[in-house]
Coordinates of C-alpha atoms in Angstrom, one line a residue:
M443 CA 32.6 5.4 66.0
R444 CA 33.6 2.5 63.7
T445 CA 31.6 4.1 60.9
L446 CA 33.0 7.5 61.5
R447 CA 36.6 6.1 61.5
F448 CA 35.8 4.3 58.1
F449 CA 34.6 7.6 56.5
R450 CA 37.6 9.4 57.8
G451 CA 39.8 6.7 56.4
V452 CA 38.3 7.2 53.0
L453 CA 38.6 10.9 53.1
D454 CA 42.2 10.7 54.4
R455 CA 43.3 8.6 51.4
P456 CA 45.6 10.4 48.9
R457 CA 43.6 12.3 46.3
R458 CA 45.2 10.4 43.4
Y459 CA 43.4 7.2 44.3
V460 CA 40.0 9.0 43.9
L461 CA 41.1 10.5 40.6
V462 CA 42.4 7.1 39.3
A463 CA 39.0 5.5 40.1
A464 CA 37.1 8.2 38.3
A465 CA 39.4 8.0 35.3
A466 CA 38.9 4.2 35.1
A467 CA 35.2 4.7 35.1
I468 CA 35.3 7.2 32.3
T469 CA 37.6 5.0 30.2
L470 CA 35.4 1.9 30.5
A471 CA 32.2 3.8 29.8
A472 CA 33.7 5.4 26.7
T473 CA 34.2 2.1 25.0
T474 CA 30.6 2.1 23.8
S475 CA 30.6 3.2 20.2
L476 CA 28.0 3.8 17.5
T477 CA 27.9 1.4 14.5
T478 CA 25.5 1.1 11.7
A479 CA 24.3 -2.2 13.1
A480 CA 24.2 -1.9 16.9
W481 CA 25.5 -0.3 20.0
T482 CA 27.0 -2.5 22.6
D483 CA 25.9 -2.0 26.2
N484 CA 29.1 -2.2 28.4
E485 CA 28.8 -3.3 32.0
W486 CA 29.1 -0.7 34.6
V487 CA 32.4 0.0 36.4
K488 CA 32.8 -2.1 39.5
S489 CA 35.0 -1.1 42.4
S490 CA 36.8 -3.4 44.9
V491 CA 37.0 -0.9 47.7
G492 CA 34.7 -2.9 49.9
V493 CA 31.3 -4.4 50.3
S494 CA 28.4 -2.0 51.0
S495 CA 30.9 0.9 51.3
P496 CA 30.4 4.3 49.7
G497 CA 33.1 3.6 47.1
D498 CA 31.5 0.3 45.9
C499 CA 29.6 1.1 42.7
S500 CA 28.0 -2.3 42.4
T501 CA 26.5 -3.2 45.8
N502 CA 25.9 0.0 47.7
T503 CA 22.4 1.3 48.3
M504 CA 23.1 4.9 48.7
F505 CA 21.1 6.4 45.8
T506 CA 17.7 7.2 44.5
N507 CA 17.6 7.1 40.7
Q508 CA 15.5 7.5 37.6
S509 CA 15.6 6.6 33.9
W510 CA 13.2 7.2 31.0
A511 CA 12.6 6.1 27.4
R512 CA 10.0 7.2 24.9
Q513 CA 9.9 6.6 21.1
L514 CA 7.3 9.2 20.3
Q515 CA 6.8 12.5 22.0
G516 CA 5.4 15.9 21.0
T517 CA 2.4 17.6 19.5
V518 CA 0.8 16.9 16.1
L519 CA -2.1 18.9 14.6
N520 CA -2.7 20.6 17.9
T521 CA -3.0 17.2 19.7
N522 CA -0.5 16.5 22.5
L523 CA 0.6 12.9 22.1
D524 CA 0.5 12.6 25.8
T525 CA -3.3 12.3 25.4
L526 CA -2.9 9.1 23.4
A527 CA -2.9 5.8 25.2
G528 CA 0.2 3.7 24.6
V529 CA 2.8 6.4 23.7
H530 CA 3.6 7.7 27.2
G531 CA 6.9 5.9 27.3
L532 CA 8.6 4.2 30.2
T533 CA 9.9 5.7 33.5
V534 CA 11.7 3.6 36.1
V535 CA 12.3 5.1 39.5
N536 CA 14.5 3.5 42.2
N537 CA 13.9 4.9 45.7
G538 CA 17.1 3.3 47.1
T539 CA 15.3 0.1 47.9
A540 CA 13.5 -1.1 44.8
A541 CA 12.8 0.0 41.2
T542 CA 9.2 0.7 40.1
P543 CA 8.1 1.2 36.5
T544 CA 5.5 3.5 35.0
P545 CA 3.4 2.1 33.5
L546 CA 3.0 -0.8 35.9
S547 CA 2.3 -3.0 32.9
A548 CA 6.0 -2.7 31.8
V549 CA 7.7 -6.1 31.6
L550 CA 10.7 -6.9 33.9
V551 CA 13.8 -7.8 32.0
P552 CA 14.7 -11.4 33.0
G553 CA 17.7 -11.7 35.3
T554 CA 17.3 -8.2 36.7
T555 CA 15.3 -6.5 39.4
D556 CA 15.5 -3.0 38.1
A557 CA 15.3 -3.0 34.3
Y558 CA 11.9 -2.9 32.4
V559 CA 10.7 -2.8 28.8
T560 CA 7.5 -1.6 27.1
K561 CA 6.3 -1.6 23.4
I562 CA 4.2 0.9 21.5
P563 CA 0.9 -1.0 20.8
V564 CA 0.2 -1.5 17.1
S565 CA -3.3 0.1 17.6
V566 CA -1.6 3.4 18.3
L567 CA 0.1 3.5 14.9
G568 CA -3.2 3.7 13.0
S569 CA -4.8 6.2 15.3
S570 CA -5.4 9.9 14.5
P571 CA -3.5 12.2 14.5
I572 CA -0.6 9.8 14.1
S573 CA -2.0 8.2 10.9
V574 CA -2.8 11.6 9.4
G575 CA 0.3 13.6 10.4
L576 CA 2.9 10.9 10.8
G577 CA 2.0 7.9 8.8
L578 CA 3.8 5.6 11.2
G579 CA 4.0 2.0 10.0
L580 CA 4.9 -1.3 11.6
P581 CA 8.7 -1.3 12.3
V582 CA 11.0 -4.0 11.1
G583 CA 10.3 -7.3 12.7
G584 CA 6.5 -6.9 12.9
V585 CA 4.2 -5.7 15.6
G586 CA 5.6 -4.0 18.7
T587 CA 9.3 -3.6 18.0
Y588 CA 9.4 0.0 18.9
T589 CA 11.1 -0.7 22.2
Q590 CA 11.3 1.5 25.3
W591 CA 13.9 0.2 27.8
A592 CA 14.9 1.7 31.2
R593 CA 17.0 0.6 34.2
S594 CA 17.5 2.4 37.5
Q595 CA 19.9 0.9 40.0
K596 CA 20.1 1.8 43.7
S597 CA 23.9 1.8 43.3
G598 CA 23.6 5.0 41.2
Q599 CA 23.6 3.8 37.6
A600 CA 20.8 4.8 35.2
H601 CA 20.2 3.7 31.6
G602 CA 17.4 4.6 29.2
A603 CA 17.1 3.5 25.6
S604 CA 14.3 3.7 22.9
G605 CA 13.7 2.9 19.3
L606 CA 15.2 -0.2 17.7
V607 CA 16.8 -1.5 20.8
S608 CA 17.3 -4.9 22.4
D609 CA 14.6 -6.0 24.8
Q610 CA 17.2 -7.5 27.1
T611 CA 20.1 -5.0 27.3
G612 CA 18.9 -1.8 25.7
A613 CA 21.6 -2.1 23.1
V614 CA 20.7 0.0 20.0
D615 CA 20.2 -1.6 16.6
V616 CA 19.6 1.4 14.2
A617 CA 19.9 -0.7 11.0
G618 CA 17.4 -3.2 12.2
T619 CA 19.7 -6.1 11.3
A620 CA 19.2 -7.8 14.7
Q621 CA 15.4 -7.8 13.9
G622 CA 16.0 -9.5 10.6
A623 CA 15.8 -6.5 8.3
A624 CA 17.6 -6.6 4.9
T625 CA 17.4 -2.8 4.8
A626 CA 17.0 -0.1 7.4
P627 CA 13.3 0.4 8.2
K628 CA 11.3 3.6 8.3
S629 CA 10.4 5.1 11.6
A630 CA 7.9 7.8 10.5
S631 CA 6.7 9.6 7.4
I632 CA 5.8 13.1 8.5
S633 CA 3.2 14.4 6.2
L634 CA 4.0 18.1 6.1
G635 CA 1.4 18.5 3.4
N636 CA -1.3 17.4 5.8
I637 CA 0.0 19.8 8.4
V638 CA 0.6 22.8 6.2
P639 CA -1.3 22.0 3.0
A640 CA -1.1 25.5 1.5
S641 CA 2.7 25.7 1.5
L642 CA 3.9 22.1 1.7
A643 CA 1.3 20.1 -0.3
G644 CA 2.6 16.7 -1.2
V645 CA 5.7 17.0 0.9
T646 CA 6.8 14.4 3.5
L647 CA 9.8 13.8 5.7
D648 CA 10.7 10.1 5.8
V649 CA 12.6 9.4 9.0
G650 CA 14.5 6.1 9.0
A651 CA 14.9 3.9 12.0
V652 CA 15.9 5.9 15.1
A653 CA 17.3 5.0 18.5
S654 CA 18.9 6.6 21.4
S655 CA 20.7 5.6 24.6
A656 CA 21.5 7.6 27.7
T657 CA 23.6 6.2 30.6
L658 CA 24.7 7.9 33.8
D659 CA 27.0 6.7 36.5
G660 CA 26.0 8.7 39.6
C661 CA 28.2 6.6 41.9
V662 CA 31.4 8.4 41.1
M663 CA 31.8 11.0 43.9
T664 CA 34.1 13.9 44.6
N665 CA 36.3 14.6 47.6
G666 CA 34.1 15.8 50.4
W667 CA 31.8 12.8 50.6
P668 CA 28.9 12.4 50.5
M669 CA 28.6 15.1 47.8
L670 CA 27.7 14.0 44.3
D671 CA 30.0 14.7 41.4
P672 CA 28.6 17.8 39.7
T673 CA 29.8 16.4 36.3
P674 CA 29.1 12.6 36.6
T675 CA 30.0 10.1 34.0
V676 CA 27.4 10.4 31.3
Q677 CA 27.2 8.8 27.9
R678 CA 24.6 9.8 25.3
Q679 CA 24.3 8.2 21.9
Y680 CA 21.8 8.3 19.1
G681 CA 21.3 6.8 15.6
I682 CA 19.3 7.8 12.5
A683 CA 19.2 5.3 9.7
G684 CA 18.1 7.9 7.2
L685 CA 16.2 11.1 6.5
D686 CA 14.6 11.8 3.1
L687 CA 12.5 14.6 1.8
N688 CA 9.8 13.4 -0.6
A689 CA 8.0 16.0 -2.8
A690 CA 5.1 15.2 -5.1
I691 CA 5.8 17.7 -7.9
P692 CA 3.0 17.9 -10.5
A693 CA 5.6 18.7 -13.3
V694 CA 7.1 15.3 -12.8
G695 CA 3.8 13.7 -13.4
T696 CA 3.3 15.9 -16.5
L697 CA 6.8 14.8 -17.8
S698 CA 5.8 11.2 -17.3
T699 CA 2.4 11.3 -18.9
Q700 CA 3.1 13.6 -21.8
G701 CA 6.4 11.9 -22.5
A702 CA 4.5 8.6 -22.8
S703 CA 2.1 10.4 -25.1
L704 CA 4.9 11.6 -27.4
V705 CA 6.2 8.1 -27.7
G706 CA 2.8 6.7 -28.2
A707 CA 2.2 9.0 -31.1
V708 CA 5.2 7.7 -33.0
P709 CA 3.5 4.7 -34.8
T710 CA 0.9 7.1 -36.3
Q711 CA 3.7 9.4 -37.4
L712 CA 5.6 6.5 -39.0
N713 CA 2.4 5.6 -40.9
T714 CA 2.2 9.2 -42.1
F715 CA 5.8 9.0 -43.1
L716 CA 5.1 5.9 -45.2
G717 CA 2.1 7.6 -46.8
T718 CA 1.5 8.0 -50.5
T719 CA 3.4 11.3 -50.6
G720 CA 6.2 9.9 -48.4
L721 CA 8.4 6.9 -48.4
V722 CA 6.0 4.7 -50.4
N723 CA 6.0 7.3 -53.2
Q724 CA 9.8 7.6 -53.2
I725 CA 10.3 3.8 -53.4
N726 CA 7.7 3.7 -56.2
E727 CA 9.6 6.4 -58.1
G728 CA 12.9 4.7 -57.5
I729 CA 11.7 1.4 -59.0
K730 CA 10.3 3.3 -61.9
G731 CA 13.7 4.9 -62.4
I732 CA 15.3 1.4 -62.8
V733 CA 12.6 -0.1 -65.0
N734 CA 11.8 2.7 -67.5
P735 CA 15.2 3.1 -69.1
L736 CA 15.2 -0.7 -69.9
L737 CA 11.7 -0.9 -71.5
G738 CA 12.7 -0.3 -75.1
G739 CA 9.4 -0.5 -77.1
L740 CA 7.4 -1.9 -74.2
A741 CA 5.1 0.2 -72.0
V742 CA 4.3 0.1 -68.3
G743 CA 0.7 -0.2 -67.4
S744 CA 1.2 0.7 -63.8
Y745 CA 3.6 0.8 -60.8
S746 CA 2.1 0.0 -57.4
T747 CA 4.0 0.1 -54.0
T748 CA 2.8 -0.8 -50.6
A749 CA 4.9 -0.8 -47.4
S750 CA 4.8 -1.3 -43.6
L751 CA 7.1 0.1 -41.0
T752 CA 7.0 -1.2 -37.4
A753 CA 9.2 -0.1 -34.4
D754 CA 9.4 -1.7 -31.0
L755 CA 9.1 1.3 -28.7
S756 CA 8.3 -0.6 -25.5
G757 CA 11.7 0.1 -24.0
V758 CA 11.3 3.8 -24.7
T759 CA 7.8 3.8 -23.2
A760 CA 9.1 2.1 -20.1
M761 CA 11.6 4.9 -19.5
M762 CA 8.6 7.3 -19.1
T763 CA 7.9 5.7 -15.7
E764 CA 11.4 4.8 -14.5
S765 CA 13.1 5.9 -11.3
M766 CA 16.6 7.5 -11.5
T767 CA 19.0 8.4 -8.8
D768 CA 22.5 9.6 -8.2
G769 CA 22.5 8.4 -4.6
V770 CA 21.4 11.8 -3.2
V771 CA 18.5 12.8 -5.4
T772 CA 15.9 10.4 -6.8
I773 CA 13.4 11.3 -9.4
N774 CA 10.5 8.8 -9.6
L775 CA 8.5 9.3 -12.8
G776 CA 5.9 7.0 -11.4
A777 CA 4.9 3.6 -12.5
V778 CA 1.7 4.3 -10.6
S779 CA -0.2 7.5 -11.1
G780 CA 0.3 9.9 -8.2
A781 CA 3.7 8.4 -7.2
E782 CA 5.7 10.9 -9.2
T783 CA 8.1 12.5 -6.8
V784 CA 11.5 14.0 -6.3
K785 CA 13.3 12.6 -3.2
V786 CA 16.3 14.2 -1.5
N787 CA 18.5 12.1 0.8
I788 CA 19.0 14.8 3.4
A789 CA 21.1 12.5 5.5
S790 CA 23.7 12.2 2.7
L791 CA 23.3 15.8 1.5
A792 CA 23.5 17.6 4.9
G793 CA 25.5 15.0 6.9
G794 CA 28.9 13.5 6.9
T795 CA 30.3 10.0 6.1
M796 CA 27.9 8.6 8.7
G797 CA 24.9 10.5 7.4
L798 CA 23.3 12.5 10.3
N799 CA 25.0 10.4 12.9
G800 CA 28.0 11.6 14.9
M801 CA 26.8 15.2 14.9
E802 CA 27.3 17.6 17.8
P803 CA 24.4 18.1 20.3
N804 CA 21.4 19.9 18.8
H805 CA 22.9 20.0 15.3
A806 CA 20.5 21.9 13.0
V807 CA 19.8 20.4 9.6
V808 CA 19.3 23.3 7.3
L809 CA 18.5 23.1 3.6
D810 CA 20.3 26.4 2.9
A811 CA 20.7 28.1 -0.4
T812 CA 23.9 26.2 -1.2
M813 CA 22.2 22.8 -0.6
T814 CA 19.2 24.0 -2.6
A815 CA 21.4 24.9 -5.5
A816 CA 23.2 21.5 -5.2
V817 CA 19.8 19.7 -5.4
T818 CA 18.7 21.7 -8.4
S819 CA 22.0 20.9 -10.1
R820 CA 21.6 17.2 -9.4
V821 CA 18.0 17.2 -10.7
T822 CA 19.2 19.0 -13.9
E823 CA 21.9 16.5 -14.4
L824 CA 19.7 13.5 -13.8
L825 CA 17.0 14.7 -16.2
E826 CA 19.5 15.7 -18.9
S827 CA 21.1 12.3 -18.7
W828 CA 17.7 10.7 -18.8
K829 CA 16.7 12.7 -21.9
K830 CA 19.9 11.6 -23.6
R831 CA 19.2 8.0 -22.8
V832 CA 15.6 8.3 -24.0
V833 CA 16.7 9.9 -27.3
D834 CA 19.4 7.3 -27.8
A835 CA 16.9 4.5 -27.1
F836 CA 14.5 6.1 -29.4
T837 CA 17.1 6.4 -32.1
S838 CA 18.0 2.8 -31.7
A839 CA 14.4 1.7 -31.8
L840 CA 13.9 3.7 -35.1
G841 CA 17.1 2.2 -36.5
N842 CA 15.8 -1.2 -35.7
A843 CA 12.4 -0.5 -37.1
K844 CA 11.5 -3.0 -39.7
L845 CA 10.5 -1.9 -43.2
A846 CA 8.9 -4.2 -45.7
A847 CA 8.0 -2.8 -49.2
T848 CA 6.5 -4.5 -52.3
T849 CA 6.4 -2.9 -55.7
V850 CA 4.4 -4.5 -58.6
V851 CA 5.2 -3.5 -62.2
D852 CA 2.6 -4.2 -64.9
L853 CA 4.2 -4.5 -68.4
R854 CA 2.0 -4.1 -71.4
V855 CA 2.1 -3.9 -75.2
P856 CA 2.2 -0.3 -76.4
I857 CA -1.0 1.1 -77.8
L858 CA -2.9 -2.2 -77.5
G859 CA -2.3 -2.4 -73.8
T860 CA -2.1 -6.2 -73.8
P861 CA -0.6 -7.6 -70.6
L862 CA 2.9 -9.1 -71.1
A863 CA 4.2 -9.6 -67.6
K864 CA 3.9 -8.7 -64.0
I865 CA 7.1 -8.1 -62.0
T866 CA 7.0 -8.2 -58.2
V867 CA 9.8 -6.7 -56.1
K868 CA 9.8 -7.5 -52.4
M869 CA 12.2 -5.5 -50.3
G870 CA 12.8 -6.6 -46.7
P871 CA 11.6 -7.0 -44.1
A872 CA 14.8 -5.5 -42.8
T873 CA 15.7 -2.8 -40.3
L874 CA 16.3 0.7 -41.4
A875 CA 19.9 0.4 -40.2
Q876 CA 20.3 -2.6 -42.6
F877 CA 18.9 -0.6 -45.5
A878 CA 21.1 2.3 -44.6
G879 CA 24.4 0.7 -44.0
G880 CA 23.9 -2.9 -44.8
P881 CA 23.8 -5.7 -45.0
A882 CA 20.0 -5.9 -45.8
P883 CA 18.6 -9.2 -47.2
G884 CA 18.6 -9.1 -51.0
P885 CA 15.2 -8.3 -52.6
D886 CA 13.0 -11.1 -53.8
V887 CA 12.2 -10.3 -57.5
S888 CA 9.7 -12.6 -59.4
V889 CA 8.3 -12.4 -62.9
E890 CA 5.0 -13.7 -64.1
V891 CA 5.0 -13.9 -67.9
L892 CA 1.6 -13.2 -69.5
G893 CA 2.4 -13.1 -73.2
G894 CA 5.1 -12.2 -75.8
G895 CA 8.1 -14.0 -77.2
G896 CA 11.8 -14.4 -76.8
A897 CA 12.5 -10.6 -77.0
V898 CA 10.2 -10.1 -73.9
A899 CA 12.0 -12.9 -72.1
T900 CA 15.4 -11.3 -72.7
L901 CA 14.1 -8.0 -71.4
L902 CA 12.6 -9.6 -68.4
N903 CA 15.9 -11.3 -67.5
T904 CA 17.6 -7.9 -67.7
L905 CA 15.0 -6.3 -65.5
L906 CA 15.2 -9.1 -63.0
T907 CA 19.0 -8.8 -62.7
T908 CA 18.9 -5.0 -62.5
L909 CA 16.1 -4.9 -59.8
T910 CA 17.8 -7.6 -57.7
N911 CA 21.0 -5.6 -57.7
G912 CA 19.4 -2.2 -57.3
A913 CA 16.1 -2.4 -55.3
N914 CA 17.8 -2.0 -51.8
A915 CA 19.6 1.0 -53.0
V916 CA 16.3 2.5 -54.1
V917 CA 15.1 2.1 -50.4
K918 CA 18.2 3.8 -49.1
T919 CA 17.8 6.6 -51.5
A920 CA 14.1 6.9 -50.6
L921 CA 15.0 7.2 -47.0
T922 CA 17.5 9.9 -47.6
T923 CA 15.2 11.8 -49.9
T924 CA 12.5 11.8 -47.2
D925 CA 15.1 13.1 -44.7
F926 CA 14.7 10.0 -42.5
I927 CA 18.4 9.2 -42.8
T928 CA 20.9 12.0 -42.2
K929 CA 24.0 9.7 -42.1
S930 CA 24.6 6.1 -42.9
T931 CA 23.4 4.8 -39.5
E932 CA 21.5 7.7 -38.1
F933 CA 17.8 8.3 -38.7
N934 CA 15.9 11.5 -38.5
N935 CA 12.7 12.5 -40.1
G936 CA 12.1 15.1 -37.4
L937 CA 10.9 12.5 -34.9
I938 CA 14.2 12.3 -32.9
T939 CA 14.8 16.0 -32.9
N940 CA 11.2 16.7 -32.1
L941 CA 11.2 14.2 -29.2
G942 CA 14.3 15.7 -27.6
S943 CA 12.9 19.3 -27.9
A944 CA 9.5 18.3 -26.6
L945 CA 11.1 16.4 -23.6
Q946 CA 13.2 19.5 -22.8
L947 CA 10.1 21.6 -22.6
L948 CA 8.7 19.1 -20.0
I949 CA 11.9 18.9 -18.1
T950 CA 12.4 22.6 -17.4
P951 CA 9.3 23.0 -15.2
V952 CA 10.5 20.1 -13.0
I953 CA 13.9 21.8 -12.5
T954 CA 12.3 25.1 -11.6
A955 CA 9.8 23.5 -9.2
V956 CA 12.4 21.9 -6.9
G957 CA 14.0 25.0 -5.4
P958 CA 10.8 26.6 -4.1
V959 CA 9.8 23.3 -2.3
L960 CA 13.2 23.2 -0.5
T961 CA 13.0 26.9 0.3
A962 CA 9.5 26.4 1.8
V963 CA 10.8 23.5 4.0
R964 CA 13.8 25.6 5.1
T965 CA 11.5 28.5 6.0
L966 CA 8.8 26.6 7.8
V967 CA 10.4 23.5 9.3
A968 CA 13.2 23.1 11.9
I969 CA 15.1 19.8 12.0
N970 CA 17.6 19.0 14.8
V971 CA 19.5 15.8 15.6
N972 CA 21.2 14.6 18.7
V973 CA 18.9 16.8 20.8
Q974 CA 20.2 17.4 24.3
P975 CA 18.2 20.0 26.3
D976 CA 21.0 20.8 28.7
Q977 CA 23.5 21.7 25.9
S978 CA 23.6 24.9 23.9
W979 CA 21.0 25.4 21.2
P980 CA 21.5 27.2 17.8
G981 CA 19.1 30.1 18.0
T982 CA 16.1 30.1 20.2
K983 CA 15.4 26.8 21.9
P984 CA 11.9 25.5 21.4
V985 CA 9.8 25.3 24.5
D986 CA 9.3 21.6 24.2
V987 CA 13.0 20.8 24.4
T988 CA 13.3 20.5 28.2
A989 CA 14.9 18.4 30.9
A990 CA 14.8 18.3 34.6
A991 CA 17.8 19.3 36.7
G992 CA 20.2 16.4 36.8
E993 CA 18.4 14.6 33.9
Y994 CA 20.6 13.8 30.9
K995 CA 18.3 13.5 28.0
V996 CA 18.8 12.8 24.3
S997 CA 16.5 12.5 21.3
A998 CA 17.6 11.1 18.0
I999 CA 15.7 13.8 16.0
R1000 CA 13.3 16.6 16.5
V1001 CA 11.1 18.0 13.7
G1002 CA 8.9 21.1 14.3
L1003 CA 7.3 24.0 12.6
V1004 CA 9.2 27.2 13.2
D1005 CA 6.2 29.3 14.2
S1006 CA 3.5 26.7 14.8
A1007 CA 4.7 24.2 17.4
G1008 CA 1.1 23.2 18.1
L1009 CA 0.8 21.8 14.5
L1010 CA 4.1 20.0 14.7
S1011 CA 6.8 19.6 17.4
L1012 CA 7.9 16.0 17.3
Q1013 CA 10.8 14.1 19.0
L1014 CA 11.6 10.6 18.0
G1015 CA 13.8 8.1 19.8
S1016 CA 14.2 9.8 23.2
S1017 CA 15.8 8.5 26.4
S1018 CA 17.3 9.9 29.6
A1019 CA 19.2 9.0 32.6
G1020 CA 18.9 10.7 36.0
P1021 CA 18.5 12.6 38.1
V1022 CA 20.5 10.6 40.7
A1023 CA 20.5 11.7 44.3
L1024 CA 21.8 10.4 47.6
A1025 CA 19.1 8.5 49.4
V1026 CA 17.8 10.1 52.6
P1027 CA 18.7 7.8 55.6

């Protein structure tokens, strides 16, 4: 009778007290919030109604309970991951008396009697089909930091968490900073090309660190005890550090290798430009134009000009393997052969200010036509900007190319041909920019007298002065005549224009190749974040997205083939809380 009177006393209390208690529970539970570094695990609401009473949510033993956590779940290449040892996740069941984990090898969290933790063994990460279809690597912090954490309390509270979470509290650390990471780690690299090679060859989805947390307070009851609240206090959170689409596009590799070949051919083209019918000949003729009018009765036995032209093109060559990005699209020309890719930051492109975090339940990430057009536009802008930088660098390299030319003039006595003097004119070495716009070092003119008298000496002095003052102008005129200089500081013998045109021919196939890749991904692959089976689903819900009655589940991300779930239907970072039920006396 004392027990009956107690229950009647509870039920006879004004309804507002029950509502206030429920509101307090909701308010405190809602203080947990997502950050880029970690989620804080708030303590459960505690009531002061009485010890071991139905309203005491910290000490009563009225409930059976269950929680669950699993980092990796689904089917890959027609292999159900349930068949692989080590990826089954963690389930903790409380029968109202004690909590029991599955697997039994789960480690009890110190200081608790109902919270357990397990890790995914490193051996699993290299096993097939995971290594073939997913390419999972070691998470940040080394071996075994993909944590699965679960707690089930007989007082009606359940908490599951998976991914980069704390071993002690289940608090979520999406960025990995608590594990000592400077940057967010990668959770999985889903090799779509290995799964659908005909349509998605060389395409991967790189999923950043993921985590999820589900908490349920089943102790908050409604009037009409002992009935459970049909809408208990539930909190589900998830985090995704990033999501990138990487596409190995052959045209990118062609741009890199053939662009390098174009630059590599320039020294040979410069030598051709110097050839006997080119710059060397023009310099020779220019010196002849200075000397001949001053010869008087003397004769020239011969004019002979040699020259060298060297350009440092290493900076331009390096640009053929560089990586460029605007923060959303990255084009990697590939310092290593086979690494030439276009990467799209889907989290930034399709998400908000927090990337793909903070989305509504079951949010579909769709690379629609608008996004595809945006990516194509970004690729175009990146490559056009790159081409301009290459041409500018090439122009600068040619402008700083060093030219050295030497002309030897052999003076002789007319008719007899007796040698009188040899004049040597050394121009440079100086850059083409110096020859074009100055100041270039003055020429070195020397005279070796072989015969003759005072008249010859006077003539030689005149020649020496005239050549000293005019030889550099001869080089400038020669450059202009050969169309190497179009303006005072711009150089063009066709090399610059030809390089720009040739690069454009290589760029265009890259631009046109990106759209079909994105379209294929949109057509074949479904991506959803904040997956909650009990909430509405856009379109037809996949058969693998399920939850038991009273189970509140969340997965950070699901990736699956639209029509071939057996080949790929993967959920990463999953956890659940519940169902919670009243224990049978």
